[in-house]
Tab-separated table of C-alpha atoms and ligand atoms in Angstrom:
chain	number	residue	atom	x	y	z
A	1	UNK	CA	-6.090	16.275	13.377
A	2	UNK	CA	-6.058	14.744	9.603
A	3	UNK	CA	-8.579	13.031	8.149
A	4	UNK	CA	-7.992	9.917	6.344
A	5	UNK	CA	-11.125	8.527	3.624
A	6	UNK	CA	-10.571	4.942	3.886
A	7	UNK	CA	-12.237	1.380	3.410
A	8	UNK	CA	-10.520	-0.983	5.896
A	9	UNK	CA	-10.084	-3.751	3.553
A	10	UNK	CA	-8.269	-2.299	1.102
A	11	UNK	CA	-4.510	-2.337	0.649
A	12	UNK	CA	-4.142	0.854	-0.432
A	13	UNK	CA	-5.739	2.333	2.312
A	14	UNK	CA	-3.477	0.081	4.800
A	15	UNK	CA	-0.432	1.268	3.243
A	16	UNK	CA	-1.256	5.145	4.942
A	17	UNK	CA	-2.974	3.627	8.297
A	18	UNK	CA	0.126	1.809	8.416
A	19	UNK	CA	2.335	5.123	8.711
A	20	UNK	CA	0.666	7.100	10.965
A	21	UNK	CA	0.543	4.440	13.126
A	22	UNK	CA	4.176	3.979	12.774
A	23	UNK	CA	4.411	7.657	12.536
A	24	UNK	CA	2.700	8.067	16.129
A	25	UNK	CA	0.505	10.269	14.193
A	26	UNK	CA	-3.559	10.357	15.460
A	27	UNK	CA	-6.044	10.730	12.759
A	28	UNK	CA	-9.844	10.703	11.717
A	29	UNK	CA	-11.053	8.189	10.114
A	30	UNK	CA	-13.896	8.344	7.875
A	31	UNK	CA	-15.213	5.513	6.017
A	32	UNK	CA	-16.305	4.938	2.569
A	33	UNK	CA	-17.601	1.694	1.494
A	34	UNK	CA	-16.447	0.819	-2.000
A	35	UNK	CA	-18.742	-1.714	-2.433
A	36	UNK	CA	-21.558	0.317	-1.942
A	37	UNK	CA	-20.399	2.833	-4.346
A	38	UNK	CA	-19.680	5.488	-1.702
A	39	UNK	CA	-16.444	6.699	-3.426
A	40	UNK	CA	-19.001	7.625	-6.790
A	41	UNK	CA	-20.791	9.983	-4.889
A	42	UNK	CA	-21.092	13.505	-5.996
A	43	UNK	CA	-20.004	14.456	-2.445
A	44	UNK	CA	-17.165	12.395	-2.621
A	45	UNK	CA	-16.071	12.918	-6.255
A	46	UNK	CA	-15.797	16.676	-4.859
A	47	UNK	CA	-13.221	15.148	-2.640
A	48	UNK	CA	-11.197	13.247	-5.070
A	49	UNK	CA	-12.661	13.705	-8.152
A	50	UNK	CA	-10.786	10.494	-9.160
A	51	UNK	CA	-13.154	8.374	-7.536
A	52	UNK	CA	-11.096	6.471	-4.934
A	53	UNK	CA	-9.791	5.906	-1.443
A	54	UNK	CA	-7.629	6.704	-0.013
A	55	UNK	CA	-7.629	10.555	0.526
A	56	UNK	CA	-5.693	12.027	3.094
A	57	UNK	CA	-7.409	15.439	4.365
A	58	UNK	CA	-5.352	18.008	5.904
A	59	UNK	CA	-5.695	20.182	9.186
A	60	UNK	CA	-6.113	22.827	6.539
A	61	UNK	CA	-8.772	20.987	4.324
A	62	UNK	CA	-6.219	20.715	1.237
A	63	UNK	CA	-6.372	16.913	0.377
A	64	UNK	CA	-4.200	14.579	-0.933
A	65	UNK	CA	-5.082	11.347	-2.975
A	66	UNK	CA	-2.479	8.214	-4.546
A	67	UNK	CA	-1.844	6.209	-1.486
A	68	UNK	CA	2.231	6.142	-2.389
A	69	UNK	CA	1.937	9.526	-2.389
A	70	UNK	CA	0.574	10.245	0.664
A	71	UNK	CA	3.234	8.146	2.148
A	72	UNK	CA	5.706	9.533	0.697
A	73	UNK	CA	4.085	13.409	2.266
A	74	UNK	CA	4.254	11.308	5.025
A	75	UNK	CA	7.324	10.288	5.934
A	76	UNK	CA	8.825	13.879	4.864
A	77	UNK	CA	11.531	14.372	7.621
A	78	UNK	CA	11.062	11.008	9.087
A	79	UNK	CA	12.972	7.903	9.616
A	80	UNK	CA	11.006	6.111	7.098
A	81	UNK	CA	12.275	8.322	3.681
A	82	UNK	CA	15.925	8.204	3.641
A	83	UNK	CA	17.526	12.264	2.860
A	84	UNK	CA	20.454	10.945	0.343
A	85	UNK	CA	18.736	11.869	-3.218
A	86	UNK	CA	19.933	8.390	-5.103
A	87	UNK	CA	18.034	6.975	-1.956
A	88	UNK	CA	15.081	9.503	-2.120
A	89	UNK	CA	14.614	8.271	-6.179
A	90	UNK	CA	15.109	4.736	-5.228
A	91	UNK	CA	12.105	4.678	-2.893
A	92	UNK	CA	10.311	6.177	-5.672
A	93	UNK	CA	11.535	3.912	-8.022
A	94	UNK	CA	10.115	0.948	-6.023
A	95	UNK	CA	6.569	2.451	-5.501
A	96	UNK	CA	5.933	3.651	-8.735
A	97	UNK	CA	7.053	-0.706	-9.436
A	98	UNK	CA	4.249	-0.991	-6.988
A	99	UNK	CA	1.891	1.041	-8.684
A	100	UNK	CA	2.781	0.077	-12.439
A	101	UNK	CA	4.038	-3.711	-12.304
A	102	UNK	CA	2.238	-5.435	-8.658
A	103	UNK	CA	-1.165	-3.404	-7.543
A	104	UNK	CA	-2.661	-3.973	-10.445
A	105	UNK	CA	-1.962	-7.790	-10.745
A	106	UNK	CA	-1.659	-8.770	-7.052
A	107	UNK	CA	-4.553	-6.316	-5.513
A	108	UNK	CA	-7.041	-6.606	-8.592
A	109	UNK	CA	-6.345	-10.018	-8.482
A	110	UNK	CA	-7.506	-10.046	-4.385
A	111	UNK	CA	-10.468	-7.979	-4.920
A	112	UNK	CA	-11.915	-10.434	-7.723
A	113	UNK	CA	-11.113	-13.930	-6.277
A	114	UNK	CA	-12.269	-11.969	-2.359
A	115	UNK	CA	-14.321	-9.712	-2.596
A	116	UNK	CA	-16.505	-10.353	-5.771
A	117	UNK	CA	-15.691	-13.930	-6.029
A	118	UNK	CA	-15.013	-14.209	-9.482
A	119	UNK	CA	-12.107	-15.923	-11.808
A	120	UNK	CA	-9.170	-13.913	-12.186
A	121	UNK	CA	-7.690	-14.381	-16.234
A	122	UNK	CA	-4.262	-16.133	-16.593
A	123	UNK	CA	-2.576	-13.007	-17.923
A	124	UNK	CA	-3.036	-11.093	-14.476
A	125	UNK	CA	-1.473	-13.794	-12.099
A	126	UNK	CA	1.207	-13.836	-14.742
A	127	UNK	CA	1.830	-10.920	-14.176
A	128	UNK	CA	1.762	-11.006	-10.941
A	129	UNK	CA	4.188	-13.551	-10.098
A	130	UNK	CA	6.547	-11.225	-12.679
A	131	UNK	CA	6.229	-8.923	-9.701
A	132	UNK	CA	6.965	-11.329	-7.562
A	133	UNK	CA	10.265	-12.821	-9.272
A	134	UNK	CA	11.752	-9.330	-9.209
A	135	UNK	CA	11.131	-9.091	-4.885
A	136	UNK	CA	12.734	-12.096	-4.476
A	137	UNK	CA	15.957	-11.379	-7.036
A	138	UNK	CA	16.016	-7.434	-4.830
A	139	UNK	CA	15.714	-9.144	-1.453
A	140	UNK	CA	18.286	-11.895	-2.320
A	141	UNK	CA	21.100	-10.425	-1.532
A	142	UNK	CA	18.582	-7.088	0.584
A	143	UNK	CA	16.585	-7.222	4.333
A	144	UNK	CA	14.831	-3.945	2.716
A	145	UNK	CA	13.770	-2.547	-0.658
A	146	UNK	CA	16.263	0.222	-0.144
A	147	UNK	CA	19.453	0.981	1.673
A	148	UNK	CA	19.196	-1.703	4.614
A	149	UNK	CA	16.596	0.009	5.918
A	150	UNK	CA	12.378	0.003	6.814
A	151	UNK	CA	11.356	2.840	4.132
A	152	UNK	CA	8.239	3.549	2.292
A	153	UNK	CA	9.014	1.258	-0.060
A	154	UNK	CA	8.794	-1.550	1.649
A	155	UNK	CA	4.987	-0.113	3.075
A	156	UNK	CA	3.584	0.558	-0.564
A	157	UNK	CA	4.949	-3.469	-1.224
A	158	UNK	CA	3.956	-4.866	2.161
A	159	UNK	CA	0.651	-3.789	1.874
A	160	UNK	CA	-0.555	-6.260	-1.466
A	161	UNK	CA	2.205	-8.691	-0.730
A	162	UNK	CA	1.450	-9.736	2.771
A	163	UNK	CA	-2.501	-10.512	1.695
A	164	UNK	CA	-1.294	-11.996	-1.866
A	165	UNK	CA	-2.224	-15.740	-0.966
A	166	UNK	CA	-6.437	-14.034	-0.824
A	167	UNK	CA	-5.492	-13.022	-4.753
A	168	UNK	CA	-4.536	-16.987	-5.426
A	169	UNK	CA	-0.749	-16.457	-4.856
A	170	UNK	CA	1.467	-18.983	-3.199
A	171	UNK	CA	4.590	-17.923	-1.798
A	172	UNK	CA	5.964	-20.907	-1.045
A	173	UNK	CA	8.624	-20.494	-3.819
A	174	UNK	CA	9.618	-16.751	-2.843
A	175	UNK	CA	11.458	-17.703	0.749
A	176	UNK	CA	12.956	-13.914	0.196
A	177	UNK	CA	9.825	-12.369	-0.079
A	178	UNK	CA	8.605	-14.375	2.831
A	179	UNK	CA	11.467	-13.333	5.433
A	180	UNK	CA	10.973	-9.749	4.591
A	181	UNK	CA	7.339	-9.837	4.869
A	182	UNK	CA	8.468	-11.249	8.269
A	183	UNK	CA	10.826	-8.325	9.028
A	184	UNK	CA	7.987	-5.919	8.289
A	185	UNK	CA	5.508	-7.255	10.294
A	186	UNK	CA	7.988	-6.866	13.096
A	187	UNK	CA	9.106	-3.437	12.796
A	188	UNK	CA	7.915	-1.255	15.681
A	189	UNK	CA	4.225	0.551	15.644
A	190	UNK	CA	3.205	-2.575	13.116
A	191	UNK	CA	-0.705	-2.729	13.115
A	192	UNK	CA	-2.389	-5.425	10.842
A	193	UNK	CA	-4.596	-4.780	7.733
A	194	UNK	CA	-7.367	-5.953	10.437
A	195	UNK	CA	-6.807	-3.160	12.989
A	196	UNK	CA	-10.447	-1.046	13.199
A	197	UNK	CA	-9.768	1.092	16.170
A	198	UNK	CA	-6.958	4.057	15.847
A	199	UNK	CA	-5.557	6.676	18.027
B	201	LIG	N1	-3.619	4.331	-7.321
B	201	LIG	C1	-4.548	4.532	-6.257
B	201	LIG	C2	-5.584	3.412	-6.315
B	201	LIG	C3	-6.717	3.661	-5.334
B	201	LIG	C4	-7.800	2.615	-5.495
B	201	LIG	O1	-7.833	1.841	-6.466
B	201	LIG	N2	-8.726	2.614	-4.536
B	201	LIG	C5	-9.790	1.661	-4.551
B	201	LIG	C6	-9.786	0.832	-3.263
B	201	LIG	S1	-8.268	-0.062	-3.104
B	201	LIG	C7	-11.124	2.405	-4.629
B	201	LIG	O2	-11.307	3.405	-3.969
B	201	LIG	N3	-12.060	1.922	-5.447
B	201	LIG	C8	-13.381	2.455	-5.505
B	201	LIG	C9	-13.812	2.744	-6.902
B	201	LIG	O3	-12.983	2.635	-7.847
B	201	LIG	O4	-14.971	3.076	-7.052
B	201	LIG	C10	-3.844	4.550	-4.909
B	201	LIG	O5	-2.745	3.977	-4.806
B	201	LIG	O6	-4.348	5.186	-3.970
């Protein structure tokens, strides 16, 4: 069985519970409690010397960190990564937007206001909403990220977007945004960021 290093509140960390539930797939969980500084450990740096959930631990014991690209080890073979290359690059395309242009606006943003209840600067939710504005042009005319499908894609962006309004981001004015995080949330094997029990 794999092992997945996780904090339940985080996003990141959602994004790969997310799959293997979808995925069918059973899996350990061990937590790590960020708050507490559990991911700074000399144990865990040993893990992923990077610091940071979420780590995905093989049958083998080789590990794999990067939430997007766990997913994307993931969904190798499945349904949820198409096989056409454009495709393939597209999904890429959209989570390294996820990891470059939205998780660090819309997630930091989250864990200040949430979790450490402090102001989050101007800059950063203008930035944010950037992120936002380019969803809602994608899914104008889109129901998924990319070809008219549920991919990875659209987990690495569901998994910030759907909490968002916890960062101090109103959605009201991204009805795009708002139907797909409603197609999401109904796509078979869907658990909620919420879910503790697995398998
Ligand atoms: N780019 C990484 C970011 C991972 C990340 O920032 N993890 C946070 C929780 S969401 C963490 O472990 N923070 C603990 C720390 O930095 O000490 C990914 O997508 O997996």
């Amino acid at each position: 069985m794999v092992t997945l290093y996780d904090y339940l509140p985080s996003g990141n960390g959602y994004k790969v519970r997310l799959l293997l539930s979808q995925l069918g797939v059973r899996f350990r969980l061990v937590e790590k409690d960020i708050m507490k500084g559990e991911t700074r450990t000399p144990d865990f740096l040993a893990i992923n010397p990077n610091g940071r959930i979420p780590v995905l631990e093989l049958e083998d014991g080789r590990r794999l960190a990067e939430s997007d690209a766990i997913l994307f080890y993931l969904a190798e073979g499945t349904r949820f990564l198409p096989e056409e290359r454009l495709a393939r690059a597209e999904v890429l395309q959209w989570m390294f937007f996820e990891q470059y242009s939205h998780e660090p606006y819309i997630a930091v943003a989250r864990f200040w206001t949430h979790y450490l209840g402090k102001a989050v600067d101007a800059e950063k939710t203008e930035r944010g909403y950037q992120a936002l504005d380019v969803m809602e042009r994608h899914l104008g005319v889109r129901q998924f990220f990319v070809g008219e499908r549920y991919t990875i894609a659209d987990v690495a962006l569901y998994a910030y977007t759907h909490v968002a309004h916890e960062g101090g981001f109103n959605l009201v004015a991204y009805p795009n945004v708002r139907a797909w995080l409603g197609r999401v949330a109904s796509e078979p094997g869907h658990v909620a960021i919420t879910r503790r029990q697995f398998g």
